[in-house]
Coordinates of C-alpha atoms in Angstrom, one line a residue:
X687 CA 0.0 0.0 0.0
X688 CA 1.7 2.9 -1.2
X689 CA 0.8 7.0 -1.1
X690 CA -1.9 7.9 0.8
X691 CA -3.3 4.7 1.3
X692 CA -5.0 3.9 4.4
X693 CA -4.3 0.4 6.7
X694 CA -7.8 -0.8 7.6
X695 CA -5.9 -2.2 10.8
X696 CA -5.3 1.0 12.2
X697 CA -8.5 2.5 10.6
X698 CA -10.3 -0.2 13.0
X699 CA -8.2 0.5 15.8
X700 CA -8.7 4.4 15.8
X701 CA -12.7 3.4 14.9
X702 CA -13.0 1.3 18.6
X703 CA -10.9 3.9 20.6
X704 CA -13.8 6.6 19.2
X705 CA -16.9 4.0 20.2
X706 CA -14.9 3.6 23.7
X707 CA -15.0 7.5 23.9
X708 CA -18.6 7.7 22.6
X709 CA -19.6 5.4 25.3
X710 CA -17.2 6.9 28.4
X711 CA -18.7 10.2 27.7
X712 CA -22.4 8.9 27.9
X713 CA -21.7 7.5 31.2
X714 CA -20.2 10.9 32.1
X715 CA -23.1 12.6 31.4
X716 CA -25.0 10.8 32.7
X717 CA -23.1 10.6 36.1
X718 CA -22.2 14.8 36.0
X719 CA -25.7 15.6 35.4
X720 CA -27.2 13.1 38.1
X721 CA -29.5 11.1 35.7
X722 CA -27.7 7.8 37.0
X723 CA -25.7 7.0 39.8
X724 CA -22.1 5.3 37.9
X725 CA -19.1 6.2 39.0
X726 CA -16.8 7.1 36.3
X727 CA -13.9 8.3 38.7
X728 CA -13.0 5.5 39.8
X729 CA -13.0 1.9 39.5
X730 CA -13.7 0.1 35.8
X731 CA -14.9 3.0 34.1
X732 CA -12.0 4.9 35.4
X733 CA -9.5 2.7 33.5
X734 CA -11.8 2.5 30.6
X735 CA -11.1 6.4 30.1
X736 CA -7.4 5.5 30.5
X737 CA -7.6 2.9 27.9
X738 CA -9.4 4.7 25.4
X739 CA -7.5 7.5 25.6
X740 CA -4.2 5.3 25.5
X741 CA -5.8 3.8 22.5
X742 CA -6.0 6.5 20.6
X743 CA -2.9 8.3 22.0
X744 CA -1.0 5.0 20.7
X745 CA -2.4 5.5 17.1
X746 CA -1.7 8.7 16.3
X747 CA 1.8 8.0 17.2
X748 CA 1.6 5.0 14.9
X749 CA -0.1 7.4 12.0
X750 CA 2.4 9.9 12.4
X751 CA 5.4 7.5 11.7
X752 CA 3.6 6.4 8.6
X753 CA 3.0 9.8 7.4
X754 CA 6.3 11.0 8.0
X755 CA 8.1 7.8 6.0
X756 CA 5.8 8.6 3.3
X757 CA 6.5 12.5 3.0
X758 CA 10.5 12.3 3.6
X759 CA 9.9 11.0 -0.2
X760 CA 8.5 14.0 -1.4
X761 CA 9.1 17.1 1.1
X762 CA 12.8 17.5 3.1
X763 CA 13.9 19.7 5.5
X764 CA 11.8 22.8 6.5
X765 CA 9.2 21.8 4.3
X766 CA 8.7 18.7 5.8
X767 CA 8.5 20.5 9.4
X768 CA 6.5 22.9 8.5
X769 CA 4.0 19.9 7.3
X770 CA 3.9 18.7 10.7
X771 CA 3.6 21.9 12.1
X772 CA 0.7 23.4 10.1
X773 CA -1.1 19.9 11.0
X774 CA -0.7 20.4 14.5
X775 CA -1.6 23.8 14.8
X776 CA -5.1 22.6 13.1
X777 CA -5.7 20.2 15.7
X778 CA -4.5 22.6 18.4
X779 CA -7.2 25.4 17.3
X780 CA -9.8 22.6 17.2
X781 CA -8.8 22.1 21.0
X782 CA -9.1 25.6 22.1
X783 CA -12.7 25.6 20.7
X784 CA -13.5 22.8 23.0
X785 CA -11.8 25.2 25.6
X786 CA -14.1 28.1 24.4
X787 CA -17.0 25.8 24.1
X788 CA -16.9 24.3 27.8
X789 CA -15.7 27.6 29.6
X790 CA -19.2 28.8 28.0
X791 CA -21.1 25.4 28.8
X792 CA -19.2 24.4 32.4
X793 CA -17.6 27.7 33.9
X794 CA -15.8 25.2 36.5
X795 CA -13.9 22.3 35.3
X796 CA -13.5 23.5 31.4
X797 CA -10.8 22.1 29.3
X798 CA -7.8 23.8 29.1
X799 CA -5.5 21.4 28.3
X800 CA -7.2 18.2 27.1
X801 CA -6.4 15.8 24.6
X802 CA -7.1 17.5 21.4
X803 CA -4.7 20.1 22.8
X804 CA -2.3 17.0 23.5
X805 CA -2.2 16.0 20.1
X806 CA -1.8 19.4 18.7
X807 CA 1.4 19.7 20.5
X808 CA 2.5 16.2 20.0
X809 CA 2.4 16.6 16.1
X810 CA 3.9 20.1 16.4
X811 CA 6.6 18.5 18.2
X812 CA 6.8 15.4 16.2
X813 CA 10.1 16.3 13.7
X814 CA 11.9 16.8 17.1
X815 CA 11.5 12.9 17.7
X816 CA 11.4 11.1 14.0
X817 CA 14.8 11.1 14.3
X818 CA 14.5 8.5 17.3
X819 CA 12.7 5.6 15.3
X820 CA 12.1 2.8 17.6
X821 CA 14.0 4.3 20.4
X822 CA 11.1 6.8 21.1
X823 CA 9.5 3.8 23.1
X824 CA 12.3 4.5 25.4
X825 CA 11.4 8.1 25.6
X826 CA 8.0 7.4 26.0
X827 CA 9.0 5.4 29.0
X828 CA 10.6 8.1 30.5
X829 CA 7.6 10.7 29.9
X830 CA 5.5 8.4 31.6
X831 CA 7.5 8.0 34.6
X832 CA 8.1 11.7 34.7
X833 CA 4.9 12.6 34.5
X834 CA 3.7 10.1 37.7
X835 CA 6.5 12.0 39.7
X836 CA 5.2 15.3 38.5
X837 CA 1.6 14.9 39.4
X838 CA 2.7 14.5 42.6
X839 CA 4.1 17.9 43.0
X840 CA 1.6 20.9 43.3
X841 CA 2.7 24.2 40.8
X842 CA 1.2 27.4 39.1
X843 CA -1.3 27.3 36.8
X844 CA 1.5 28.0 34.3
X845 CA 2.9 24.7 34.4
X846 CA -0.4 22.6 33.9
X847 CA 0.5 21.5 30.4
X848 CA 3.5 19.3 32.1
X849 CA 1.4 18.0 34.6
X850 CA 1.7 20.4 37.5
X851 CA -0.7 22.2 38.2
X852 CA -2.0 23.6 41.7
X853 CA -4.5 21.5 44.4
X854 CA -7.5 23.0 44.0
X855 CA -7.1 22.6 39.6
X856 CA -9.7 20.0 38.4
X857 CA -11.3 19.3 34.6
X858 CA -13.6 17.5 32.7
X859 CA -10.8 16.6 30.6
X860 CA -7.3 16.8 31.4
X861 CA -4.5 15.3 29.4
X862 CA -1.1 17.2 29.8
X863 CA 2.4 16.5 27.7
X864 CA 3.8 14.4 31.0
X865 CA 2.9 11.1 30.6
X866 CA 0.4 11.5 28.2
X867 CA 2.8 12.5 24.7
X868 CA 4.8 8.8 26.0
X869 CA 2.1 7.2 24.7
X870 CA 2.4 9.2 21.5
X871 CA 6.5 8.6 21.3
X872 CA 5.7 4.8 22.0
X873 CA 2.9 4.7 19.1
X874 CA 5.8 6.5 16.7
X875 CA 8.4 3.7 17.6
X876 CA 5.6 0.7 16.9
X877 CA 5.1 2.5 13.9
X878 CA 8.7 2.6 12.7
X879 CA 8.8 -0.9 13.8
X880 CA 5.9 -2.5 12.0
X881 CA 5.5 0.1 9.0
X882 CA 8.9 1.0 8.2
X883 CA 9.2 3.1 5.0
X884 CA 5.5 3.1 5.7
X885 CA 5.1 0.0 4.7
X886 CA 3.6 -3.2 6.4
X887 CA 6.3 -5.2 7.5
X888 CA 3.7 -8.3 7.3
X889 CA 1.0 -9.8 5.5
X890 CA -2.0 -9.4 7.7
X891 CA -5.5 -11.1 6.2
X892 CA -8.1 -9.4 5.2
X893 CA -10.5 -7.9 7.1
X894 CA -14.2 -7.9 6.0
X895 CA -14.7 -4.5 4.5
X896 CA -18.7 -4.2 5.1
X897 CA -18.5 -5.7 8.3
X898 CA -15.7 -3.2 9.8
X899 CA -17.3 -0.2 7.4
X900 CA -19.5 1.7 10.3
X901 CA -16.3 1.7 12.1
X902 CA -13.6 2.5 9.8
X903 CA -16.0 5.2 9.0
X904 CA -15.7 6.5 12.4
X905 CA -11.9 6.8 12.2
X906 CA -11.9 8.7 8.9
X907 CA -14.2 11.2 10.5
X908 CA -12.6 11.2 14.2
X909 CA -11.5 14.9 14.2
X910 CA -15.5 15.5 13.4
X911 CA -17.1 13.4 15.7
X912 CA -14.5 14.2 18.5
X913 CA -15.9 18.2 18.3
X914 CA -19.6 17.1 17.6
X915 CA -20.4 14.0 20.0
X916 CA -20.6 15.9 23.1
X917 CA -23.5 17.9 21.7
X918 CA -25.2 15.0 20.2
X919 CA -25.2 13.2 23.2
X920 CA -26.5 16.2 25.8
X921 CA -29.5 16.7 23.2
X922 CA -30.6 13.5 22.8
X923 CA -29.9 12.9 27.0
X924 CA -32.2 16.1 27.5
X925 CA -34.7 14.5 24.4
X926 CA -35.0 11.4 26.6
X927 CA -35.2 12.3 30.0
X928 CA -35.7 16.4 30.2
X929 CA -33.2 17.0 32.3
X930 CA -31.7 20.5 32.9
X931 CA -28.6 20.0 30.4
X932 CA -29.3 22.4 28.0

């Protein structure tokens, strides 16, 4: 598969971590607007938000190592950067609309740095760390540790894109560089491992295109539904039960 083919494998992938958002956020809802009693902080559903966001985290890496083997063939040097970095910023600005959109929803607890923010930065920074291949698993090792030891230390409000942020800080959705861009490195190194020169190192079979469809279809569109899901999902909770979300 050569250009700007897609891998239905990672397709897939990126498609389940989106329906393991879909459904993490309708449990949320309903547990932050008291329709149902679940507790989503803690417990299963707490590490089901960890692993869909580590999902996801772990393809883009994966995507980005694919897309970078395929451009060196084409674009070098500063164009090549600037590739990543106009990408980035896109996904960055997409970000601060959910910023804009929950200050004006939530007040308290609004993003400021969640995980479309993440990935902004991770792609911006992404040149930095091509150059790495399969060691950026090792870096991604060490952003994970360091970001469990800087959780643990209190800071300005400044700092709360590396993980320190002050006592009193809480979000709906909070996903800063340390440990959270390890996962990214880690995803780039798989990548370079089992795509190199962005190509499959082996022969998978075949996956049934009509049967994975509705969910390939959600990974092409995952920038989309990541901005427009939320909303969906508060009007049809108010449509069904009335309650004072909107």
């Amino acid at each position: 598969m050569r250009g700007t083919a897609r891998y239905p494998e990672i397709d897939l992938l990126r498609g389940i971590a989106i329906m393991m958002m879909i459904i993490f956020h309708s449990l949320f809802d309903l547990s932050f607007f008291r329709i149902m009693q679940i507790d989503v902080s803690d417990g299963f559903w707490r590490y089901f938000a960890y692993a869909t966001a580590s999902l996801f985290l772990l393809v883009v890496g994966v995507s980005l190592a694919i897309s970078h083997a395929r451009a060196v063939s084409r674009l070098h040097g500063r164009a090549l950067t600037v590739k990543f970095l106009v990408r980035g910023a896109g996904i960055f600005c997409c970000g601060l609309l959910v910023t804009i959109a929950t200050w004006w929803y939530l007040q308290e607890g609004f993003v400021i740095f969640g995980i479309l923010h993440l990935i902004g930065v991770a792609v911006m920074l992404s040149p930095l760390f091509f150059r790495f291949r399969t060691w950026n698993a090792v870096i991604g090792v060490v952003f994970i540790v360091l970001g469990w030891i800087l959780a643990t230390i209190p800071g300005p409000m400044g700092l709360l894109v590396f993980g320190i942020h002050p006592l009193t800080f809480w979000s709906v959705d909070y996903t800063p560089i340390f440990p959270w861009m390890g996962l990214v490195l880690i995803g780039m190194a798989a990548g370079e491992f089992a795509y190199p020169g962005g190509e499959r190192r082996w022969t998978l079979p075949k996956l049934p295109e009509r049967s994975i469809a509705p969910v390939t279809f959600l990974s092409r569109h995952s920038l989309v539904i990541y901005l427009v899901h939320q909303p969906v999902i508060l009007l049809l909770l108010y449509l069904a039960t009335g309650a004072p979300i909107l």
